[in-house]
mmCIF file of C-alpha atoms and ligand atoms in Angstrom:
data_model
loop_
_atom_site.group_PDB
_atom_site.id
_atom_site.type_symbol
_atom_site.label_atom_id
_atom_site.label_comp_id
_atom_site.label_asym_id
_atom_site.label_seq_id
_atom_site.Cartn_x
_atom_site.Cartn_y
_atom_site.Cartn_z
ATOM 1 C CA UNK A 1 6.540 16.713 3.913
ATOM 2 C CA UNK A 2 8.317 17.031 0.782
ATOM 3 C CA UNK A 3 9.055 13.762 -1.749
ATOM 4 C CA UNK A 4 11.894 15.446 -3.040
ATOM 5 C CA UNK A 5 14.848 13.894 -1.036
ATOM 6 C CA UNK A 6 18.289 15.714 -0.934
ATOM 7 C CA UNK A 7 20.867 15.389 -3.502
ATOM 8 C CA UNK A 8 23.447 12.980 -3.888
ATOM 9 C CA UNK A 9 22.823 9.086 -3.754
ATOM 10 C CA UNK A 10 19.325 8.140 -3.643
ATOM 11 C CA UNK A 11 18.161 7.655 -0.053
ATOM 12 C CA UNK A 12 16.253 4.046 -0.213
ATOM 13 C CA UNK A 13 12.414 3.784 0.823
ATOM 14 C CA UNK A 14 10.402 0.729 0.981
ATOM 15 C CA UNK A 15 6.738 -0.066 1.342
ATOM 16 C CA UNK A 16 4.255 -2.879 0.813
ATOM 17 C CA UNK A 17 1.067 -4.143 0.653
ATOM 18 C CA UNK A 18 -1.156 -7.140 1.497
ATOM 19 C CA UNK A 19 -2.156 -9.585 -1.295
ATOM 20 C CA UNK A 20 -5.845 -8.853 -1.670
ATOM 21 C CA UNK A 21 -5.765 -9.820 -5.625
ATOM 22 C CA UNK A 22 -6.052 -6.914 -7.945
ATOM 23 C CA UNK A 23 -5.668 -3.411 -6.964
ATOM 24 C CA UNK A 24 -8.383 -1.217 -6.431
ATOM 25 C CA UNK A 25 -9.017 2.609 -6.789
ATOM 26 C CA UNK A 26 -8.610 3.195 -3.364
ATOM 27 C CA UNK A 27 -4.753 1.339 -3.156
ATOM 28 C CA UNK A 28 -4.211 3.600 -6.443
ATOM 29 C CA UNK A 29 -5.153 7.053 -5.239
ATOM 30 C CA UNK A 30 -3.973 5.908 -1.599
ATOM 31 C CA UNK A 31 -0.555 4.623 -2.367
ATOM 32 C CA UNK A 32 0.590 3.179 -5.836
ATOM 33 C CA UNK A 33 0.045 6.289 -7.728
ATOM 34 C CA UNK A 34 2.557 7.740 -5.219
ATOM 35 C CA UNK A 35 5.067 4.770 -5.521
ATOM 36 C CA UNK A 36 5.006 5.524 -8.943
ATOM 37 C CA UNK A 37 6.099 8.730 -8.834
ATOM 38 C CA UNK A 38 8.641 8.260 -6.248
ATOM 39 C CA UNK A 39 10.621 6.205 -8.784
ATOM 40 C CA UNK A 40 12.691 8.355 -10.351
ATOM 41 C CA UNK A 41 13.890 9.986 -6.856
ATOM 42 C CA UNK A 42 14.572 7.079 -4.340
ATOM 43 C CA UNK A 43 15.797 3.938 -4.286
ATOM 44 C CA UNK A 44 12.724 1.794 -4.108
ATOM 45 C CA UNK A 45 11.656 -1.399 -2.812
ATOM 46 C CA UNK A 46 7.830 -2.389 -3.289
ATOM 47 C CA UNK A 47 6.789 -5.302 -1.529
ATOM 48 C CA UNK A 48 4.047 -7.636 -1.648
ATOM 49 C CA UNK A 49 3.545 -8.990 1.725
ATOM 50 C CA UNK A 50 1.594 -12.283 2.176
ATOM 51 C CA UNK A 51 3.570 -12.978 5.415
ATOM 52 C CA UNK A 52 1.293 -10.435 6.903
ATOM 53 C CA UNK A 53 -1.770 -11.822 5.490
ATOM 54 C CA UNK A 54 -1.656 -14.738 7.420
ATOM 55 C CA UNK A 55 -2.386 -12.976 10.377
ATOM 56 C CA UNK A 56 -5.750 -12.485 9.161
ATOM 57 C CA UNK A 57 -6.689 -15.798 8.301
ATOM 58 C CA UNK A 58 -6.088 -15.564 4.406
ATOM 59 C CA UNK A 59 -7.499 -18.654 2.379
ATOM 60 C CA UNK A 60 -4.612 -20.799 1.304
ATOM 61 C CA UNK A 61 -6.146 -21.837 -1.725
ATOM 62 C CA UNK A 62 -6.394 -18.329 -2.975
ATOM 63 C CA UNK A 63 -3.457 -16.857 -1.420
ATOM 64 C CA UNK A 64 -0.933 -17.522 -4.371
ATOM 65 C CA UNK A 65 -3.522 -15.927 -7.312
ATOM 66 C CA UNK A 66 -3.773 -13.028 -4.504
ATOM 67 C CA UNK A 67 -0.143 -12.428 -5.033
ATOM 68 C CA UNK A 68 -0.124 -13.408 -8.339
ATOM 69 C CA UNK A 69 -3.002 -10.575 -9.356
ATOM 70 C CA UNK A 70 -0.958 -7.560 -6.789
ATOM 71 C CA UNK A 71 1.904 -8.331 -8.997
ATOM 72 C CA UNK A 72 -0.349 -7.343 -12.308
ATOM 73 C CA UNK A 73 -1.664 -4.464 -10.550
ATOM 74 C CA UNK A 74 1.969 -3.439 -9.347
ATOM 75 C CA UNK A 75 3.269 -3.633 -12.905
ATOM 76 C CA UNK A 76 0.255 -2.554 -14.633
ATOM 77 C CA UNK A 77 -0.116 1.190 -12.814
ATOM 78 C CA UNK A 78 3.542 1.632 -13.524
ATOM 79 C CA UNK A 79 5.532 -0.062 -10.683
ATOM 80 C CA UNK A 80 8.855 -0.086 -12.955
ATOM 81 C CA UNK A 81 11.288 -3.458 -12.189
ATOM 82 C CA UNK A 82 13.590 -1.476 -14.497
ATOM 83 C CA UNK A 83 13.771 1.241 -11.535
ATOM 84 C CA UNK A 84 12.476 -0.725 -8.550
ATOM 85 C CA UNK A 85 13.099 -3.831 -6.631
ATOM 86 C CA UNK A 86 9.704 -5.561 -6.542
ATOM 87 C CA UNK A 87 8.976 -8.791 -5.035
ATOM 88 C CA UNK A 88 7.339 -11.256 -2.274
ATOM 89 C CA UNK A 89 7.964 -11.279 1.310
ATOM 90 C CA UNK A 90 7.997 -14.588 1.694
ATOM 91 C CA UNK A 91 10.337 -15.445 -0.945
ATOM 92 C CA UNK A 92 12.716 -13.300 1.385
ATOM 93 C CA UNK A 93 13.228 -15.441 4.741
ATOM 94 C CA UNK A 94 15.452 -13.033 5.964
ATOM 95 C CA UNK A 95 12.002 -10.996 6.911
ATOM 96 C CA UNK A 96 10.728 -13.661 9.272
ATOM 97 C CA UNK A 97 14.080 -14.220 11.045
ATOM 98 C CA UNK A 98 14.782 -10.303 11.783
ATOM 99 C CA UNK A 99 11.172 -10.053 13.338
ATOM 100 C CA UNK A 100 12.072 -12.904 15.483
ATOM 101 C CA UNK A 101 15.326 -10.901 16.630
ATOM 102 C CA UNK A 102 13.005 -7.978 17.059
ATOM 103 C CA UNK A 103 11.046 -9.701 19.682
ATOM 104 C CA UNK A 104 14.003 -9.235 22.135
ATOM 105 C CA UNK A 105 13.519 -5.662 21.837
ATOM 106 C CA UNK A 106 10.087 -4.814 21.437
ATOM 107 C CA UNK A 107 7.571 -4.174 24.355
ATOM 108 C CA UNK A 108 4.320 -6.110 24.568
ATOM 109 C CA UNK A 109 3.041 -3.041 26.067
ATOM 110 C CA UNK A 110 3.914 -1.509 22.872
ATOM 111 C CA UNK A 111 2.106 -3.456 20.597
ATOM 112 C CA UNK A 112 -0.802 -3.504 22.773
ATOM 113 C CA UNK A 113 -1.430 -0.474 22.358
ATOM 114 C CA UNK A 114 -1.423 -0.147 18.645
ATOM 115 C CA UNK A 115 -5.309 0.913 17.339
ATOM 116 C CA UNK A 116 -5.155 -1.772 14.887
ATOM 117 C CA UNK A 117 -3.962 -4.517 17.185
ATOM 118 C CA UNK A 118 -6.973 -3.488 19.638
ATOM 119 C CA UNK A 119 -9.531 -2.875 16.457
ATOM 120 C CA UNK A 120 -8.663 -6.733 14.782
ATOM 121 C CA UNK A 121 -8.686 -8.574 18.033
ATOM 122 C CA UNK A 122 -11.639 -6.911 19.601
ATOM 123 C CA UNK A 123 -14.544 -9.764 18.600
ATOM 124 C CA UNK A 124 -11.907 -12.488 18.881
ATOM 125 C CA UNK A 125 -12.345 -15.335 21.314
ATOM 126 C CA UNK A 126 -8.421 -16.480 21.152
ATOM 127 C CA UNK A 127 -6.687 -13.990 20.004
ATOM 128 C CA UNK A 128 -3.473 -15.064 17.643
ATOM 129 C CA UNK A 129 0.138 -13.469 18.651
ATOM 130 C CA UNK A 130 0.632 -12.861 14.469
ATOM 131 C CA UNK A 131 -2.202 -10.192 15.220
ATOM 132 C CA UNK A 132 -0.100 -8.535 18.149
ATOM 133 C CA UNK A 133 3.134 -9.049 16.444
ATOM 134 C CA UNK A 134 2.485 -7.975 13.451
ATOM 135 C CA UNK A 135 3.752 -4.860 13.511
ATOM 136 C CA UNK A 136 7.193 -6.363 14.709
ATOM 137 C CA UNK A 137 7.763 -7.916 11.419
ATOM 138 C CA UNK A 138 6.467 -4.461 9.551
ATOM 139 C CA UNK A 139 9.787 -3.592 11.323
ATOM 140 C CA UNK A 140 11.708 -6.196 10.147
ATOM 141 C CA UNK A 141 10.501 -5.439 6.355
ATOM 142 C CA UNK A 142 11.719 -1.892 6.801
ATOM 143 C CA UNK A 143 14.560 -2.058 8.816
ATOM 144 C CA UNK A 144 15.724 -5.261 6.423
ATOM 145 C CA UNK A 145 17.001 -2.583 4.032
ATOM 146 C CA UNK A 146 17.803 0.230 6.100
ATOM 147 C CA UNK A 147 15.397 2.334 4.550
ATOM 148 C CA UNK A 148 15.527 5.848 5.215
ATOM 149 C CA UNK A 149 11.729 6.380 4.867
ATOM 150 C CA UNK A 150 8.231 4.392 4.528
ATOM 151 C CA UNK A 151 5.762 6.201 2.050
ATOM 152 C CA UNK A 152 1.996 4.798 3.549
ATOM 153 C CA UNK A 153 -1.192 6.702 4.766
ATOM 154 C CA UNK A 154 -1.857 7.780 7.959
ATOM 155 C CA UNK A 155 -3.182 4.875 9.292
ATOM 156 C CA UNK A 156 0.298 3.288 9.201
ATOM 157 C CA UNK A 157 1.851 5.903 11.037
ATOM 158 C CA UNK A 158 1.040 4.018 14.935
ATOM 159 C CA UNK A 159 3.575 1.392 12.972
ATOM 160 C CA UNK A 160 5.723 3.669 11.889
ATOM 161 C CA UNK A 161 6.420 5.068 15.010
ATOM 162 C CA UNK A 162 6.984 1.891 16.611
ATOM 163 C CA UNK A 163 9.520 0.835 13.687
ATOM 164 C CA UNK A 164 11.539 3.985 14.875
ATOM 165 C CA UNK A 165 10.858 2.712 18.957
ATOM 166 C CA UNK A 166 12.453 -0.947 17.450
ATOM 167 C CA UNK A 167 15.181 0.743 15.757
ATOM 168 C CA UNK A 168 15.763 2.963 18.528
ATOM 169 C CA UNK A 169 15.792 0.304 21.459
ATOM 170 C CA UNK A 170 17.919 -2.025 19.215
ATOM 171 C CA UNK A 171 20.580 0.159 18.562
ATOM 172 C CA UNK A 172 20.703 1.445 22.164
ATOM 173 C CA UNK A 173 21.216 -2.470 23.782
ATOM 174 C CA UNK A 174 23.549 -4.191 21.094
ATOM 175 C CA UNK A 175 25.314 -0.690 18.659
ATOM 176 C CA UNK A 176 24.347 1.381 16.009
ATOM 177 C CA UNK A 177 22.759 -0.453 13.443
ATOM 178 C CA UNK A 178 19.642 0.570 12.164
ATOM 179 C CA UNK A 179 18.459 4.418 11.343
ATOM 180 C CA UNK A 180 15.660 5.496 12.685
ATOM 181 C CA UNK A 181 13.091 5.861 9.551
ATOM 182 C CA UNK A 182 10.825 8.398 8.850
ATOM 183 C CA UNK A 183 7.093 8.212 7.822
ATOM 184 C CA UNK A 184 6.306 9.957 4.422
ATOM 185 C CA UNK A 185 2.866 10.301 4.830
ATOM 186 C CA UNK A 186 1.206 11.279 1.771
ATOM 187 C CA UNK A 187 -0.560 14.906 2.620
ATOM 188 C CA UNK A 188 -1.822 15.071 -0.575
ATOM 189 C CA UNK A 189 -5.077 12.970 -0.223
ATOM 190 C CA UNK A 190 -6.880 12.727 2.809
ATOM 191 C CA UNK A 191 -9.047 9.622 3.687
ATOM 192 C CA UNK A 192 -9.959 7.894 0.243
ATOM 193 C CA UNK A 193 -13.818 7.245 0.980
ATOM 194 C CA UNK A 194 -15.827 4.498 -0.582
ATOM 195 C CA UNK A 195 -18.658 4.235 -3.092
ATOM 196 C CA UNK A 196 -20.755 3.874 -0.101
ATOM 197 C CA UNK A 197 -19.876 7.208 0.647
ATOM 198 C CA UNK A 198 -18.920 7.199 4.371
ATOM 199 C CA UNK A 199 -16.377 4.316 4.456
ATOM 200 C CA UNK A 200 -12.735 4.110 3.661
ATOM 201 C CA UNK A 201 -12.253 2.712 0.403
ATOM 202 C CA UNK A 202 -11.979 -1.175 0.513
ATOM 203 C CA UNK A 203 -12.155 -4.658 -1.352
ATOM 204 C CA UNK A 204 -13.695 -5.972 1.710
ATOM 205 C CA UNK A 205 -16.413 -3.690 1.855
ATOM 206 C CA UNK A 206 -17.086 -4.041 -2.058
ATOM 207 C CA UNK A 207 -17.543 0.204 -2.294
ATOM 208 C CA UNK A 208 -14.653 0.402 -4.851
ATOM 209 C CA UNK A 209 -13.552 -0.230 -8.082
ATOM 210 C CA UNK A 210 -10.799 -2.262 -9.201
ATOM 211 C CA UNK A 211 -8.069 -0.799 -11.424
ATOM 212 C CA UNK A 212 -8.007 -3.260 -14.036
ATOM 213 C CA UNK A 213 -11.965 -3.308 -14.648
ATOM 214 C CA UNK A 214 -13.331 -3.246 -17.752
ATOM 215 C CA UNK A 215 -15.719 0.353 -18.745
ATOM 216 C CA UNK A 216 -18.469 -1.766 -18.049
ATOM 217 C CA UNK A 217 -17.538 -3.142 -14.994
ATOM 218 C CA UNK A 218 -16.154 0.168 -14.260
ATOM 219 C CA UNK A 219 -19.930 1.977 -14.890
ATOM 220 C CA UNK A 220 -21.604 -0.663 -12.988
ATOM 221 C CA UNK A 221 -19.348 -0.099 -9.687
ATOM 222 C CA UNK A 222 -19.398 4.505 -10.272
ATOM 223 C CA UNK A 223 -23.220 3.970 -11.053
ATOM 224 C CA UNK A 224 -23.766 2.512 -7.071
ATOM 225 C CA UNK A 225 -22.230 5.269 -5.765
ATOM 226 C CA UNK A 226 -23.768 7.400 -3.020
ATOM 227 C CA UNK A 227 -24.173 11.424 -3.453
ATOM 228 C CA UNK A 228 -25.980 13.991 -1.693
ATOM 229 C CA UNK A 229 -28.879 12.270 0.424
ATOM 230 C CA UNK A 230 -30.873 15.573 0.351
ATOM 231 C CA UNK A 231 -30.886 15.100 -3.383
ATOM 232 C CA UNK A 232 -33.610 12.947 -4.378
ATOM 233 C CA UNK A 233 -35.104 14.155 -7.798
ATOM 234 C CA UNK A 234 -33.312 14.852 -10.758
ATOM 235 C CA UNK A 235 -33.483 18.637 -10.412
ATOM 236 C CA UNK A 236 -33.090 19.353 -6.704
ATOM 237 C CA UNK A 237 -29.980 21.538 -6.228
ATOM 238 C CA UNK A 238 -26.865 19.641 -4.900
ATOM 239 C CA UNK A 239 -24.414 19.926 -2.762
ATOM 240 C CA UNK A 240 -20.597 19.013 -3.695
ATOM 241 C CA UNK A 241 -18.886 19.450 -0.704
ATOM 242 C CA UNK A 242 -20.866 16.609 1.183
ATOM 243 C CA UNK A 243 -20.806 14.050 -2.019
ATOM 244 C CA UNK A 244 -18.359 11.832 -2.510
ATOM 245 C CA UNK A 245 -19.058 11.557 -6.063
ATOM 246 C CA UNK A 246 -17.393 15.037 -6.641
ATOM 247 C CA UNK A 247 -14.561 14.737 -4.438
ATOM 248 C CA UNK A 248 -13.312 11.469 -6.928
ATOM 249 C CA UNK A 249 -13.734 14.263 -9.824
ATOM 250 C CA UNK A 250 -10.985 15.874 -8.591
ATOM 251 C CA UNK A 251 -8.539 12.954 -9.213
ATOM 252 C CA UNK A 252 -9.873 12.259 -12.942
ATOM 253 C CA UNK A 253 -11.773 15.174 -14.450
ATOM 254 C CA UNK A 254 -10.085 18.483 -15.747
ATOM 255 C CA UNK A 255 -10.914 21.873 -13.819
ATOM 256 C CA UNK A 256 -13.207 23.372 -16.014
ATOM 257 C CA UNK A 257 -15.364 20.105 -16.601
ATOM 258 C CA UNK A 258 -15.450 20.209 -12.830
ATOM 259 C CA UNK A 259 -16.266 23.595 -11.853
ATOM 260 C CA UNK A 260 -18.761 23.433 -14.521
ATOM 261 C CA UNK A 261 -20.320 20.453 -12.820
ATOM 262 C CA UNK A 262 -20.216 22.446 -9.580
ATOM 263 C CA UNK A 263 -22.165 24.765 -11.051
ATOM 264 C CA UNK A 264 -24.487 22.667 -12.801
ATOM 265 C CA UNK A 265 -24.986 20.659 -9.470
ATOM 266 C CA UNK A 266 -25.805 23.518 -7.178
ATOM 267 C CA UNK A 267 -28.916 24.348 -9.947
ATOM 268 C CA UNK A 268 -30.027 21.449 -10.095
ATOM 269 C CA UNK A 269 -29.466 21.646 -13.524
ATOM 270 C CA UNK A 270 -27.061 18.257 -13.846
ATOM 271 C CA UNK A 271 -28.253 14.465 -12.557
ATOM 272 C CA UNK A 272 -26.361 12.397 -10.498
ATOM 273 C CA UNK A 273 -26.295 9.639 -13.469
ATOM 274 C CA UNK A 274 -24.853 12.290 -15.815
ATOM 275 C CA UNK A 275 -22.433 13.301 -13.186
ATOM 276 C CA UNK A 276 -21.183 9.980 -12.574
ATOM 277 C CA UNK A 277 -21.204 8.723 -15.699
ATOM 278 C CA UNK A 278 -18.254 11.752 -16.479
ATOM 279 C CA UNK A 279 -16.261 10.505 -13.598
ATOM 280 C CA UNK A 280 -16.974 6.797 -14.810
ATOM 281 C CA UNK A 281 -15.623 7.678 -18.343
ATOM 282 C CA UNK A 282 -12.892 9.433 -16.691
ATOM 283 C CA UNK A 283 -11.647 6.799 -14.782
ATOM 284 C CA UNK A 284 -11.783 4.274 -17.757
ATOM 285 C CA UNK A 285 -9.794 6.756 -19.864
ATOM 286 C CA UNK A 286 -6.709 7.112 -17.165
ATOM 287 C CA UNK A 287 -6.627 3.653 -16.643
ATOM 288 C CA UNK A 288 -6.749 2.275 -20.161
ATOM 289 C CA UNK A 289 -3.248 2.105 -20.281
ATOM 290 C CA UNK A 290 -3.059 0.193 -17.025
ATOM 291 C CA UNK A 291 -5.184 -2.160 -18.675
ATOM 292 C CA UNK A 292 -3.527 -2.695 -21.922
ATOM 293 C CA UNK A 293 -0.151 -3.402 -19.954
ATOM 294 C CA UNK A 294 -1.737 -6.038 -17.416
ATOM 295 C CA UNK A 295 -3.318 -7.778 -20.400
ATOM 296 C CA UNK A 296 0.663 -8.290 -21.632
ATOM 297 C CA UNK A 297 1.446 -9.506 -18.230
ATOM 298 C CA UNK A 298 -1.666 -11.900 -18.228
ATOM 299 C CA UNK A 299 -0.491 -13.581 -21.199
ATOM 300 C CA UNK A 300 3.081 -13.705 -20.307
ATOM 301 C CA UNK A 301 2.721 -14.849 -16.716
ATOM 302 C CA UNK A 302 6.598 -15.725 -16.999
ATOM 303 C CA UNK A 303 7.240 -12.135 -17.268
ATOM 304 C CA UNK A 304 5.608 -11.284 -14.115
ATOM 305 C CA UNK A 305 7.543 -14.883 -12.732
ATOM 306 C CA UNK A 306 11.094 -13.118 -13.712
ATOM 307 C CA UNK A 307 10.420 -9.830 -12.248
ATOM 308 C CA UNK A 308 9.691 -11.106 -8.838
ATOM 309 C CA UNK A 309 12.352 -13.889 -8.962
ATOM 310 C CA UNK A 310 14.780 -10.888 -9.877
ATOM 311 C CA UNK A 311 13.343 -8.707 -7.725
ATOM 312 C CA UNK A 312 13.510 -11.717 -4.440
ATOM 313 C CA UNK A 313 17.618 -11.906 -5.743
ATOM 314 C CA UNK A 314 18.439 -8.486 -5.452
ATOM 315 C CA UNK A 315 16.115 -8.508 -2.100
ATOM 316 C CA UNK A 316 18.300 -11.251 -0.709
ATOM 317 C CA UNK A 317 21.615 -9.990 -1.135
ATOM 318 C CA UNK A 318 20.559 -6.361 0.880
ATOM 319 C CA UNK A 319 18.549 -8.774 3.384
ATOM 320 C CA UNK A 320 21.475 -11.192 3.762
ATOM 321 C CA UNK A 321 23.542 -8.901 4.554
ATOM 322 C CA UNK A 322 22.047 -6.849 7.110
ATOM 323 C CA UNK A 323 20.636 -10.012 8.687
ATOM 324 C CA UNK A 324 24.511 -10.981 9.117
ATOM 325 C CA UNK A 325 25.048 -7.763 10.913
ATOM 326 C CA UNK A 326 22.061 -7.719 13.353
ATOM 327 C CA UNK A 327 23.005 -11.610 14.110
ATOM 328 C CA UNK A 328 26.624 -10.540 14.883
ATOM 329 C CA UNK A 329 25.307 -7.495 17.209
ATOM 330 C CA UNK A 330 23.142 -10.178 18.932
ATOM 331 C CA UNK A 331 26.309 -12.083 19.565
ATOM 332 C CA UNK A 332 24.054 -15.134 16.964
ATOM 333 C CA UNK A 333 27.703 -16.184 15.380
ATOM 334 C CA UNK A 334 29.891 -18.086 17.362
ATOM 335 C CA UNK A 335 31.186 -19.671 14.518
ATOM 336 C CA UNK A 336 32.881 -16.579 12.903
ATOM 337 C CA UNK A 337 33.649 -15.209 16.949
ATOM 338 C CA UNK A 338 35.412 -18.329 17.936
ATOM 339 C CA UNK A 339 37.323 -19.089 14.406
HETATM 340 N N1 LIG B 1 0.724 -2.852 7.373
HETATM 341 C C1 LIG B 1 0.738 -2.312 6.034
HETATM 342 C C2 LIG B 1 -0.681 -2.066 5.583
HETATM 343 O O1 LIG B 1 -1.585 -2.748 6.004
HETATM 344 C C3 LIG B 1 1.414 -3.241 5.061
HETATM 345 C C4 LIG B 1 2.865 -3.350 5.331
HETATM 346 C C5 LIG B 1 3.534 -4.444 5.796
HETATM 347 C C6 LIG B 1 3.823 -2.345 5.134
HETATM 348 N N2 LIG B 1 4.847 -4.187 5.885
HETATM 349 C C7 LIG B 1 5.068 -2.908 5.513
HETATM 350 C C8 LIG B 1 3.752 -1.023 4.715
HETATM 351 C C9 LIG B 1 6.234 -2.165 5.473
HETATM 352 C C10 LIG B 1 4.916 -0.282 4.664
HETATM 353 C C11 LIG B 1 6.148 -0.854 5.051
HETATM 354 O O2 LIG B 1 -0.900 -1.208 4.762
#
C-alpha cells in the first residue's frame, strides 16, 4: 500500500501510542519514523494514549513522566506541532464518551476473539473489561476524527478491522456517520526484532535501545546484542541472514559499508564487536539530532506543555463536534429535539 494519498485536500490519519516513557529503536523503525514522513501528505493526528495504559495496570506515580518523556521522543524524532496535531488522550474526554456509545454496537464475541485480548488475559485470575474493551475505545480514538486511515504494524491490524466492523455496524443501526478506515500497514519493515535476537523489539523486555541514549549508553545496549550462535571465535565465518545484528545495518549503515561487512562476515575476516560497534556508531550519528532537539525540550518543559495544550484545543473542537453528531444519531439530545 502506497503513502501517497490522492490529490486534493489532505485525507486525515491518526495514530497513537502508549506512554512507556522515552521512545525506543523499535517504536522508531516501527512507527515514528513513518509518522514523520507522513507529515507533509496527510492531515495528521499523533496521539499519546494513557487511557489505554490503564488497562494494563500502569503505575500512577509514573504515569505522568511516561507521558511527559513520549512527548520528548514525539518532538525530538521530528513529530512537527507546526504540521501535526499532537496531544494526550485523556486531555480529550470526548475519547472515553464515544467508546461508551460504541459499546451499543460492538459484539462481545468480537472482542473476544481479538489475539491480544486472549494473549493479555490468559494468566489472569479476574480478568478486567478495560482489557476486553480496549479495542472499543481504539475505535473511538479513530473514528473521533473521521480519519480516513490508521498507519500501525501488523499487529494492530485484528483492531483495525474491528474499527471498520464498529464503523460499519454503527452506521448501519442509527445513519451514515463514520467511514470505514483503512489500515496503512507499513510493508516496509517486517517484525522489528530485539537485541535478544528472537523477540520483538520492546522496553519491557529490555532488548532495545532508547532513542534519546547517549553513545555510551547507546554502545553498552548494541554491544549485548545476539548474532550468529554458530559463531563463536573471532574468525569463524558468519552468517548474515540469520543475525540480527546485520539486519539493523540496513536501517543505519550505507550499502557499500554493508556489503563490505557481508563479505567480511562470511570470511570470517570481521568480529562481531567490530561489526557492532559500526552499527552502534551509526545509530548515534542518525540520532544526534534527535538528541540535541529533546535536550531543548528538556529545558523548556513549557514548550512541550504548549504543544500538547494546543494540540488537546484543536483535538477538542474536531472531537466535539463529531461527538455532537454520534449523540444526535443515538437520539442522546432531547434538549435540542424537543426545543
Ligand atoms: N493499540 C495501539 C498499540 O498498542 C495503540 C493505539 C491506541 C492506537 N489507540 C490507537 C494506534 C489508535 C492507532 C490508532 O500500538
Amino acid at each position: 500500500m502506497s503513502d501517497t494519498p490522492s490529490t486534493g485536500a489532505k485525507k486525515r490519519i491518526f495514530s497513537g501510542m502508549q506512554p512507556s516513557g522515552e521512545a525506543h529503536l523499535g517504536n522508531y523503525l516501527g512507527a515514528l519514523r513513518r509518522w514523520v514522513g507522513m507529515q507533509d501528505d496527510y492531515d495528521c493526528i499523533w496521539c499519546i494514549v494513557d487511557e489505554h495504559a490503564i488497562t494494563a495496570g500502569a503505575d500512577p506515580a509514573s504515569m505522568p513522566a511516561m507521558v511527559f518523556d513520549l512527548a520528548v521522543s514525539y518532538l525530538a524524532v521530528g513529530l512537527d506541532p507546526e504540521k501535526a496535531i499532537i496531544f494526550v488522550q485523556s486531555d480529550v474526554p470526548e475519547h472515553t464518551e464515544l467508546a461508551w456509545l460504541f459499546n451499543a454496537v460492538t459484539p462481545v464475541g468480537d472482542l473476544e476473539r481479538m489475539t491480544q485480548y486472549k494473549d493479555k488475559s490468559q494468566n489472569l485470575e479476574s480478568i478486567p473489561a478495560g482489557i476486553l474493551n480496549y479495542p472499543i475505545l481504539q475505535a473511538a480514538d479513530i473514528l473521533l476524527y473521521k480519519a480516513y486511515g490508521v498507519p500501525v504494524g501488523a499487529d494492530q491490524k485484528q483492531h483495525l478491522e474491528l474499527t471498520r466492523e464498529i464503523a460499519r455496524k454503527f452506521n448501519a443501526a442509527y445513519g451514515d456517520t463514520f467511514p470505514v478506515t483503512e489500515p496503512l500497514i507499513g510493508e516496509d519493515v517486517g517484525r522489528i526484532v530485539g537485541l535478544d535476537g528472537k523477540s520483538k523489539m520492546s522496553k519491557s523486555l529490555n532488548n532495545t535501545v532508547p532513542v534519546l541514549s547517549e553513545p555510551d549508553d547507546v554502545w553498552a545496549r548494541v554491544r549485548t546484542a545476539v548474532t550468529d550462535p554458530q559463531r563463536v571465535r573471532r574468525d569463524d565465518p558468519g552468517r548474515p541472514e540469520v543475525c540480527n545484528v546485520y539486519s539493523l545495518h540496513a536501517f543505519f549503515t550505507d550499502d557499500t559499508t554493508r556489503t563490505d561487512i557481508e563479505t567480511r562476515c562470511r570470511a570470517g575476516t570481521i568480529g562481531c564487536v567490530d561489526c557492532k560497534r559500526i552499527l552502534s556508531d551509526n545509530i548515534s550519528d542518525a540520532f544526534a539530532p534527535y538528541r540535541e532537539r529533546a535536550r531543548q525540550y528538556l529545558e523548556n518543559p513549557d514548550q512541550v506543555r504548549r504543544v500538547l495544550n494546543e494540540g488537546a484545543e484543536k483535538a477538542r473542537v474536531i472531537a466535539r463536534e463529531t461527538l455532537a453528531e454520534t449523540k444526535q444519531r443515538m437520539g442522546l439530545n432531547w434538549r435540542e429535539a424537543l426545543s
